[in-house]
Amino acid sequence: PVNNSGFTSGIAAASVATGIRTATRTGASVPSNWSLIAENIYLPFDDQLRYHPEFEGFKNGTVVRQADIQLLQYPLTYEFPPDVASNDMKLYEKSISGPAMTYGLFAVIYMQQHRQGDNFLELAQAEFNKSYSYLYGDYDSFSEGAGGGGTPHFATGMGAFLQSIVQGWAGVRYSHGALALRPQMPLDGTTNLTIAGIHFHASALTLSILPAHASLALAAGPALRCAYTTPGNETAEKVL
């Protein structure tokens, strides 16, 4: 057992905050101290190395079983200063000995950090490629361990791989009643990445990512208003 696990503390705070938002939307009431609790749950932080340790007393370089503290950034959507967000990835990268789900999620997070500059997209591609070592058998199923080891037909690994495409390369995010897309072209020679069936409310969208741009089309359902950035880096709107 450990004290003050970073991810446990993070998801506890997020759960309380979600309860507050839900109560606000539904007209329910929650104890008056919930906001104070959510804002003050202790999250371990190393001021010298500027990263979040796995838990209180954790030694940097200790082997970690799988992605854990990284999940604060995705899917929990915590926002940290750029150097902290980067350190939470890079300081763990060589000490994680994880199952198939780890590298798909690492890819998503590096793609999310790509807008900060540096070489994050190259790092994302490298993590994405690691997922292929977990495929096995005639039907390319995912195993828990590389090369077919561990649990067969490992659903968690499959899910992380799919997320690395939809939430990673396509950049799909649902937040506060809106759908956001931050498409990026893979660096492995892909020339067209098309994702159909992106659902928002009663509508379905098809996203096509091309080398120079991306296009979005309404496939089914009522029209949607879309705000987007033009090749000239200007903001425009259209109705799909």
Tab-separated table of N, CA, C and O in Angstrom, residues 76-163:
chain	number	residue	atom	x	y	z
A	76	LEU	N	-8.526	12.619	-17.903
A	76	LEU	CA	-9.093	13.471	-16.857
A	76	LEU	C	-9.003	14.957	-17.152
A	76	LEU	O	-9.549	15.769	-16.428
A	77	THR	N	-8.282	15.347	-18.188
A	77	THR	CA	-8.209	16.732	-18.702
A	77	THR	C	-7.617	17.734	-17.722
A	77	THR	O	-7.914	18.931	-17.792
A	78	TYR	N	-6.752	17.287	-16.800
A	78	TYR	CA	-6.019	18.236	-15.963
A	78	TYR	C	-5.063	19.032	-16.851
A	78	TYR	O	-4.443	18.482	-17.759
A	79	GLU	N	-4.942	20.313	-16.573
A	79	GLU	CA	-4.009	21.158	-17.310
A	79	GLU	C	-2.877	21.580	-16.382
A	79	GLU	O	-3.120	22.112	-15.296
A	80	PHE	N	-1.634	21.337	-16.820
A	80	PHE	CA	-0.445	21.678	-16.059
A	80	PHE	C	0.434	22.614	-16.882
A	80	PHE	O	0.292	22.681	-18.109
A	81	PRO	N	1.359	23.334	-16.243
A	81	PRO	CA	2.331	24.113	-17.018
A	81	PRO	C	3.036	23.208	-18.033
A	81	PRO	O	3.235	22.010	-17.760
A	82	PRO	N	3.403	23.730	-19.202
A	82	PRO	CA	3.992	22.889	-20.249
A	82	PRO	C	5.157	22.023	-19.790
A	82	PRO	O	5.252	20.852	-20.184
A	83	ASP	N	6.056	22.567	-18.959
A	83	ASP	CA	7.210	21.763	-18.549
A	83	ASP	C	6.778	20.618	-17.622
A	83	ASP	O	7.318	19.510	-17.705
A	84	VAL	N	5.783	20.857	-16.778
A	84	VAL	CA	5.296	19.807	-15.885
A	84	VAL	C	4.587	18.723	-16.690
A	84	VAL	O	4.803	17.520	-16.476
A	85	ALA	N	3.741	19.138	-17.635
A	85	ALA	CA	3.038	18.168	-18.481
A	85	ALA	C	4.033	17.291	-19.240
A	85	ALA	O	3.862	16.065	-19.350
A	86	SER	N	5.096	17.910	-19.748
A	86	SER	CA	6.127	17.157	-20.472
A	86	SER	C	6.897	16.232	-19.535
A	86	SER	O	7.141	15.058	-19.856
A	87	ASN	N	7.272	16.726	-18.366
A	87	ASN	CA	8.026	15.899	-17.416
A	87	ASN	C	7.217	14.693	-16.929
A	87	ASN	O	7.780	13.623	-16.679
A	88	ASP	N	5.906	14.874	-16.779
A	88	ASP	CA	5.059	13.765	-16.353
A	88	ASP	C	5.055	12.634	-17.372
A	88	ASP	O	4.693	11.500	-17.047
A	89	MET	N	5.448	12.930	-18.597
A	89	MET	CA	5.580	11.899	-19.624
A	89	MET	C	7.014	11.392	-19.701
A	89	MET	O	7.295	10.204	-19.542
A	90	LYS	N	7.948	12.317	-19.923
A	90	LYS	CA	9.316	11.919	-20.255
A	90	LYS	C	10.058	11.281	-19.081
A	90	LYS	O	10.903	10.402	-19.278
A	91	LEU	N	9.757	11.710	-17.844
A	91	LEU	CA	10.451	11.135	-16.696
A	91	LEU	C	9.987	9.717	-16.387
A	91	LEU	O	10.645	8.991	-15.643
A	92	TYR	N	8.855	9.318	-16.952
A	92	TYR	CA	8.342	7.959	-16.729
A	92	TYR	C	8.577	7.042	-17.922
A	92	TYR	O	8.488	5.818	-17.799
A	93	GLU	N	8.858	7.626	-19.074
A	93	GLU	CA	8.858	6.850	-20.315
A	93	GLU	C	9.741	5.606	-20.263
A	93	GLU	O	9.355	4.529	-20.711
A	94	LYS	N	10.940	5.733	-19.694
A	94	LYS	CA	11.863	4.605	-19.686
A	94	LYS	C	11.666	3.677	-18.495
A	94	LYS	O	12.298	2.615	-18.422
A	95	SER	N	10.795	4.048	-17.554
A	95	SER	CA	10.616	3.217	-16.372
A	95	SER	C	9.271	2.505	-16.350
A	95	SER	O	8.944	1.833	-15.383
A	96	ILE	N	8.501	2.636	-17.435
A	96	ILE	CA	7.209	1.949	-17.495
A	96	ILE	C	7.367	0.635	-18.223
A	96	ILE	O	7.914	0.568	-19.322
A	97	SER	N	6.907	-0.419	-17.588
A	97	SER	CA	6.895	-1.745	-18.198
A	97	SER	C	5.444	-2.186	-18.259
A	97	SER	O	4.964	-2.938	-17.416
A	98	GLY	N	4.745	-1.677	-19.233
A	98	GLY	CA	3.297	-1.743	-19.156
A	98	GLY	C	2.622	-2.688	-20.113
A	98	GLY	O	3.217	-3.194	-21.064
A	99	PRO	N	1.321	-2.908	-19.872
A	99	PRO	CA	0.491	-3.688	-20.784
A	99	PRO	C	0.101	-2.863	-22.005
A	99	PRO	O	0.474	-1.696	-22.128
A	100	ALA	N	-0.691	-3.461	-22.878
A	100	ALA	CA	-0.959	-2.881	-24.193
A	100	ALA	C	-1.613	-1.521	-24.140
A	100	ALA	O	-1.436	-0.700	-25.049
A	101	MET	N	-2.364	-1.225	-23.092
A	101	MET	CA	-3.082	0.049	-23.066
A	101	MET	C	-2.173	1.254	-22.899
A	101	MET	O	-2.520	2.366	-23.288
A	102	THR	N	-0.994	1.053	-22.354
A	102	THR	CA	-0.131	2.168	-21.994
A	102	THR	C	0.260	3.026	-23.197
A	102	THR	O	0.165	4.253	-23.163
A	103	TYR	N	0.688	2.405	-24.271
A	103	TYR	CA	1.328	3.167	-25.337
A	103	TYR	C	0.321	3.898	-26.222
A	103	TYR	O	0.635	4.965	-26.755
A	104	GLY	N	-0.894	3.377	-26.341
A	104	GLY	CA	-1.930	4.121	-27.030
A	104	GLY	C	-2.265	5.406	-26.299
A	104	GLY	O	-2.429	6.465	-26.903
A	105	LEU	N	-2.324	5.332	-24.960
A	105	LEU	CA	-2.634	6.524	-24.169
A	105	LEU	C	-1.460	7.500	-24.165
A	105	LEU	O	-1.658	8.717	-24.204
A	106	PHE	N	-0.234	6.984	-24.116
A	106	PHE	CA	0.927	7.869	-24.234
A	106	PHE	C	0.879	8.624	-25.563
A	106	PHE	O	1.194	9.815	-25.631
A	107	ALA	N	0.493	7.932	-26.635
A	107	ALA	CA	0.409	8.577	-27.944
A	107	ALA	C	-0.602	9.716	-27.920
A	107	ALA	O	-0.332	10.806	-28.429
A	108	VAL	N	-1.774	9.483	-27.319
A	108	VAL	CA	-2.805	10.524	-27.241
A	108	VAL	C	-2.274	11.749	-26.506
A	108	VAL	O	-2.455	12.889	-26.949
A	109	ILE	N	-1.600	11.526	-25.397
A	109	ILE	CA	-1.132	12.648	-24.577
A	109	ILE	C	-0.037	13.431	-25.285
A	109	ILE	O	-0.013	14.668	-25.258
A	110	TYR	N	0.882	12.728	-25.947
A	110	TYR	CA	1.915	13.446	-26.700
A	110	TYR	C	1.297	14.263	-27.844
A	110	TYR	O	1.740	15.377	-28.139
A	111	MET	N	0.267	13.720	-28.500
A	111	MET	CA	-0.409	14.489	-29.551
A	111	MET	C	-1.078	15.718	-28.956
A	111	MET	O	-1.103	16.791	-29.565
A	112	GLN	N	-1.629	15.553	-27.757
A	112	GLN	CA	-2.262	16.673	-27.069
A	112	GLN	C	-1.242	17.757	-26.744
A	112	GLN	O	-1.543	18.951	-26.780
A	113	GLN	N	0.000	17.354	-26.448
A	113	GLN	CA	1.057	18.305	-26.119
A	113	GLN	C	1.717	18.891	-27.364
A	113	GLN	O	2.493	19.843	-27.264
A	114	HIS	N	1.393	18.356	-28.539
A	114	HIS	CA	2.050	18.791	-29.773
A	114	HIS	C	1.892	20.277	-30.019
A	114	HIS	O	2.787	20.930	-30.578
A	115	ARG	N	0.761	20.849	-29.582
A	115	ARG	CA	0.546	22.269	-29.826
A	115	ARG	C	1.510	23.153	-29.039
A	115	ARG	O	1.575	24.356	-29.258
A	116	GLN	N	2.260	22.542	-28.101
A	116	GLN	CA	3.267	23.293	-27.354
A	116	GLN	C	4.574	23.416	-28.142
A	116	GLN	O	5.487	24.114	-27.726
A	117	GLY	N	4.662	22.709	-29.266
A	117	GLY	CA	5.896	22.718	-30.033
A	117	GLY	C	6.762	21.525	-29.695
A	117	GLY	O	6.262	20.450	-29.376
A	118	ASP	N	8.079	21.696	-29.777
A	118	ASP	CA	9.046	20.630	-29.501
A	118	ASP	C	8.809	19.472	-30.475
A	118	ASP	O	8.301	19.659	-31.565
A	119	ASN	N	9.170	18.245	-30.068
A	119	ASN	CA	9.049	17.089	-30.958
A	119	ASN	C	7.962	16.130	-30.475
A	119	ASN	O	8.071	14.915	-30.645
A	120	PHE	N	6.915	16.666	-29.898
A	120	PHE	CA	5.897	15.810	-29.291
A	120	PHE	C	5.193	14.922	-30.318
A	120	PHE	O	4.799	13.808	-30.001
A	121	LEU	N	5.000	15.409	-31.549
A	121	LEU	CA	4.315	14.590	-32.536
A	121	LEU	C	5.165	13.383	-32.928
A	121	LEU	O	4.646	12.280	-33.129
A	122	GLU	N	6.471	13.571	-33.008
A	122	GLU	CA	7.356	12.438	-33.283
A	122	GLU	C	7.317	11.428	-32.134
A	122	GLU	O	7.322	10.207	-32.360
A	123	LEU	N	7.280	11.933	-30.908
A	123	LEU	CA	7.166	11.040	-29.753
A	123	LEU	C	5.842	10.289	-29.777
A	123	LEU	O	5.776	9.096	-29.453
A	124	ALA	N	4.775	10.982	-30.181
A	124	ALA	CA	3.463	10.339	-30.282
A	124	ALA	C	3.484	9.203	-31.297
A	124	ALA	O	2.947	8.116	-31.045
A	125	GLN	N	4.102	9.448	-32.429
A	125	GLN	CA	4.173	8.406	-33.457
A	125	GLN	C	4.952	7.196	-32.948
A	125	GLN	O	4.561	6.040	-33.186
A	126	ALA	N	6.039	7.446	-32.227
A	126	ALA	CA	6.835	6.340	-31.683
A	126	ALA	C	6.026	5.521	-30.687
A	126	ALA	O	6.082	4.276	-30.689
A	127	GLU	N	5.245	6.183	-29.830
A	127	GLU	CA	4.411	5.461	-28.862
A	127	GLU	C	3.292	4.709	-29.573
A	127	GLU	O	2.974	3.574	-29.226
A	128	PHE	N	2.690	5.333	-30.569
A	128	PHE	CA	1.637	4.687	-31.357
A	128	PHE	C	2.168	3.402	-31.992
A	128	PHE	O	1.500	2.352	-31.969
A	129	ASN	N	3.369	3.456	-32.548
A	129	ASN	CA	3.942	2.292	-33.220
A	129	ASN	C	4.181	1.129	-32.264
A	129	ASN	O	4.136	-0.048	-32.666
A	130	LYS	N	4.436	1.432	-30.986
A	130	LYS	CA	4.680	0.363	-30.009
A	130	LYS	C	3.468	-0.544	-29.841
A	130	LYS	O	3.612	-1.718	-29.482
A	131	SER	N	2.284	-0.011	-30.101
A	131	SER	CA	1.069	-0.813	-29.926
A	131	SER	C	1.053	-2.029	-30.834
A	131	SER	O	0.467	-3.063	-30.495
A	132	TYR	N	1.706	-1.931	-31.993
A	132	TYR	CA	1.675	-3.046	-32.938
A	132	TYR	C	2.374	-4.295	-32.397
A	132	TYR	O	2.094	-5.407	-32.842
A	133	SER	N	3.263	-4.130	-31.440
A	133	SER	CA	3.963	-5.297	-30.892
A	133	SER	C	3.048	-6.154	-30.022
A	133	SER	O	3.434	-7.244	-29.597
A	134	TYR	N	1.832	-5.658	-29.738
A	134	TYR	CA	0.881	-6.404	-28.913
A	134	TYR	C	-0.143	-7.159	-29.751
A	134	TYR	O	-1.022	-7.828	-29.211
A	135	LEU	N	-0.034	-7.067	-31.081
A	135	LEU	CA	-0.914	-7.820	-31.955
A	135	LEU	C	-0.427	-9.255	-32.070
A	135	LEU	O	0.781	-9.513	-32.099
A	136	TYR	N	-1.345	-10.189	-32.135
A	136	TYR	CA	-0.936	-11.584	-32.282
A	136	TYR	C	-2.037	-12.357	-32.999
A	136	TYR	O	-3.200	-11.943	-33.045
A	137	GLY	N	-1.654	-13.504	-33.546
A	137	GLY	CA	-2.623	-14.419	-34.140
A	137	GLY	C	-3.070	-14.017	-35.536
A	137	GLY	O	-2.726	-12.952	-36.053
A	138	ASP	N	-3.871	-14.886	-36.130
A	138	ASP	CA	-4.333	-14.683	-37.505
A	138	ASP	C	-5.248	-13.483	-37.654
A	138	ASP	O	-5.384	-12.932	-38.749
A	139	TYR	N	-5.897	-13.078	-36.560
A	139	TYR	CA	-6.864	-11.992	-36.641
A	139	TYR	C	-6.362	-10.699	-35.996
A	139	TYR	O	-7.122	-9.779	-35.754
A	140	ASP	N	-5.075	-10.644	-35.721
A	140	ASP	CA	-4.466	-9.439	-35.136
A	140	ASP	C	-5.224	-8.950	-33.909
A	140	ASP	O	-5.572	-7.775	-33.791
A	141	SER	N	-5.462	-9.868	-32.991
A	141	SER	CA	-6.064	-9.478	-31.721
A	141	SER	C	-4.982	-8.875	-30.834
A	141	SER	O	-3.787	-9.025	-31.098
A	142	PHE	N	-5.391	-8.187	-29.781
A	142	PHE	CA	-4.445	-7.593	-28.842
A	142	PHE	C	-4.242	-8.513	-27.649
A	142	PHE	O	-5.207	-9.071	-27.110
A	143	SER	N	-3.010	-8.662	-27.233
A	143	SER	CA	-2.697	-9.368	-25.994
A	143	SER	C	-2.279	-8.347	-24.938
A	143	SER	O	-1.943	-7.206	-25.253
A	144	GLU	N	-2.311	-8.770	-23.700
A	144	GLU	CA	-1.910	-7.865	-22.616
A	144	GLU	C	-0.422	-7.545	-22.688
A	144	GLU	O	-0.003	-6.402	-22.498
A	145	GLY	N	0.389	-8.578	-22.938
A	145	GLY	CA	1.827	-8.405	-23.055
A	145	GLY	C	2.258	-8.481	-24.505
A	145	GLY	O	1.545	-9.018	-25.365
A	146	ALA	N	3.434	-7.946	-24.798
A	146	ALA	CA	3.934	-7.948	-26.171
A	146	ALA	C	4.117	-9.372	-26.676
A	146	ALA	O	4.470	-10.278	-25.924
A	147	GLY	N	3.849	-9.563	-27.970
A	147	GLY	CA	4.079	-10.855	-28.596
A	147	GLY	C	3.098	-11.940	-28.217
A	147	GLY	O	3.391	-13.124	-28.379
A	148	GLY	N	1.943	-11.571	-27.684
A	148	GLY	CA	0.937	-12.577	-27.348
A	148	GLY	C	0.945	-13.017	-25.911
A	148	GLY	O	0.225	-13.954	-25.544
A	149	GLY	N	1.728	-12.375	-25.049
A	149	GLY	CA	1.803	-12.778	-23.650
A	149	GLY	C	0.678	-12.201	-22.815
A	149	GLY	O	0.017	-11.246	-23.194
A	150	GLY	N	0.455	-12.804	-21.660
A	150	GLY	CA	-0.561	-12.308	-20.736
A	150	GLY	C	-1.974	-12.623	-21.192
A	150	GLY	O	-2.208	-13.594	-21.910
A	151	THR	N	-2.908	-11.793	-20.801
A	151	THR	CA	-4.319	-12.007	-21.126
A	151	THR	C	-4.558	-11.875	-22.625
A	151	THR	O	-4.161	-10.882	-23.231
A	152	PRO	N	-5.202	-12.876	-23.255
A	152	PRO	CA	-5.514	-12.754	-24.685
A	152	PRO	C	-6.740	-11.880	-24.907
A	152	PRO	O	-7.519	-11.633	-23.992
A	153	HIS	N	-6.905	-11.407	-26.127
A	153	HIS	CA	-8.060	-10.578	-26.495
A	153	HIS	C	-8.263	-9.467	-25.463
A	153	HIS	O	-9.328	-9.299	-24.879
A	154	PHE	N	-7.197	-8.709	-25.254
A	154	PHE	CA	-7.121	-7.732	-24.171
A	154	PHE	C	-7.886	-6.473	-24.554
A	154	PHE	O	-7.398	-5.608	-25.286
A	155	ALA	N	-9.126	-6.354	-24.057
A	155	ALA	CA	-10.021	-5.273	-24.469
A	155	ALA	C	-9.467	-3.896	-24.107
A	155	ALA	O	-9.669	-2.920	-24.843
A	156	THR	N	-8.762	-3.793	-22.984
A	156	THR	CA	-8.207	-2.501	-22.580
A	156	THR	C	-7.184	-2.014	-23.597
A	156	THR	O	-7.133	-0.824	-23.927
A	157	GLY	N	-6.350	-2.934	-24.093
A	157	GLY	CA	-5.372	-2.565	-25.112
A	157	GLY	C	-6.037	-2.152	-26.411
A	157	GLY	O	-5.614	-1.195	-27.066
A	158	MET	N	-7.094	-2.881	-26.797
A	158	MET	CA	-7.832	-2.521	-28.015
A	158	MET	C	-8.427	-1.127	-27.882
A	158	MET	O	-8.369	-0.313	-28.806
A	159	GLY	N	-9.013	-0.859	-26.717
A	159	GLY	CA	-9.637	0.442	-26.492
A	159	GLY	C	-8.640	1.585	-26.558
A	159	GLY	O	-8.921	2.641	-27.134
A	160	ALA	N	-7.455	1.381	-25.967
A	160	ALA	CA	-6.433	2.429	-25.994
A	160	ALA	C	-5.936	2.671	-27.416
A	160	ALA	O	-5.688	3.820	-27.813
A	161	PHE	N	-5.807	1.589	-28.207
A	161	PHE	CA	-5.365	1.741	-29.597
A	161	PHE	C	-6.393	2.539	-30.405
A	161	PHE	O	-6.039	3.445	-31.156
A	162	LEU	N	-7.676	2.232	-30.206
A	162	LEU	CA	-8.722	2.982	-30.907
A	162	LEU	C	-8.722	4.448	-30.477
A	162	LEU	O	-8.900	5.353	-31.302
A	163	GLN	N	-8.515	4.690	-29.183
A	163	GLN	CA	-8.459	6.069	-28.705
A	163	GLN	C	-7.272	6.817	-29.299
A	163	GLN	O	-7.351	8.034	-29.534
